[in-house]
Amino acid sequence: MKNKVRKAVFPAAGLGTRFLPATKALPKEMLALVDKPLIQYGVEEAIAAGCEQIIIVTGRNKAEIEDHFDISFELEQLLEARGKKDLLSMSRYISHMANIAYVRQKEAMGLGHAVLMARDLVGDEPFAVILPDDVIDARVPCLKQMIEVFEQTQCSVLATQVVEGPAISSYGVLDCTEVKDNPRLFDVRALVEKPKEEEAPSRHAIIGRYILTPRIFEELRETPLGSGGELQLTDGIKGLLASEKVYGYSFEGTRYDAGDKLGMLKATVAFTLEREDLGPEFREYLKSLNL
Ligand code: G1P
């Protein structure tokens, strides 16, 4: 097994029902956060973390994702003719930013099933999984922080955050203990997908960033369908625990669930305020609202 994380898998075949009607014809991964599709934030994070190969697991009605990362001749010609140099270089940057392979998940059978579709493209090496709806604003990209943990431990690493209240039932949840002298790191004993609040083993919820050892593929092949009648990645990782250590990692940064309407609105405010070109005027506008 090679011990460098070179590949990042992006499950992107989901239907995006939480964002209807916007996602009736538009892939949810293409929803714009300020002016950039969600999936581009994830791809940029993977590249910043040192990944060289992006694997996007798509499904029907997802052609816009491939088009977005492809060359757009008409657009480039137009921008060139109009002398719009900055926009032209941005368009070129997007189509050359990464080495991207696509694989299709023909049936919506769950996150574990989506990851299993990437098996042949990943091969026998550790890899990252990024859920594009989870956008993370961090000084050091979240995946980079996790790769540092992987490099020290050579074990699977799951990003976590503390979730209070009934919302815990929307997540995979860890049963875990803090690793001595490292308050961000947790030794995972067990994990459960979308438990009832009263049955949640802790408040440490899994967020959409994973580093997994290739053994996960063997586990997923043996894992029965779980929560929602789907093949759950959380259940596959539970299988992994029988033979390997798995760590939870409470990353430094803020996560937005941009696949949810309110989450997207919060992310929009935060990301716009950080922008040099839009932030100052937007801040003044927000202040003027006198809410
Ligand atoms: C998925 C995972 C869940 C995880 C969550 C993070 O759930 O199955 O374990 O906590 O992503 O966003 P989904 O949001 O796809 O239902």
GROMACS .gro file of C-alpha atoms and ligand atoms in nm, residues 111 131 134 171-172 193-194 206-208 210 232 234 255, ligand 1:
model
   30
  111LEU     CA    1  -2.291   0.693  -0.002
  131LEU     CA    2  -1.887   1.544   0.010
  134ASP     CA    3  -2.010   2.030   0.303
  171TYR     CA    4  -2.526   1.237   1.087
  172GLY     CA    5  -2.297   0.942   1.132
  193GLU     CA    6  -2.543   0.618   1.100
  194LYS     CA    7  -2.824   0.862   1.181
  206ILE     CA    8  -1.901   1.284   1.098
  207ILE     CA    9  -1.864   1.569   0.848
  208GLY     CA   10  -1.814   1.516   0.477
  210TYR     CA   11  -1.279   1.119   0.504
  232GLN     CA   12  -2.391   0.340   0.419
  234THR     CA   13  -2.055   0.467   0.804
  255ARG     CA   14  -1.838   2.383   0.812
  292G1P     C1   15  -2.368   1.164   0.495
  292G1P     C2   16  -2.315   1.048   0.580
  292G1P     C3   17  -2.319   1.085   0.728
  292G1P     C4   18  -2.242   1.215   0.750
  292G1P     C5   19  -2.297   1.327   0.659
  292G1P     C6   20  -2.210   1.451   0.667
  292G1P     O1   21  -2.505   1.179   0.520
  292G1P     O2   22  -2.392   0.933   0.555
  292G1P     O3   23  -2.261   0.982   0.804
  292G1P     O4   24  -2.253   1.250   0.886
  292G1P     O5   25  -2.299   1.285   0.522
  292G1P     O6   26  -2.260   1.555   0.589
  292G1P     P1   27  -2.605   1.261   0.422
  292G1P     O7   28  -2.589   1.404   0.459
  292G1P     O8   29  -2.560   1.231   0.282
  292G1P     O9   30  -2.742   1.208   0.453
   0.00000   0.00000   0.00000
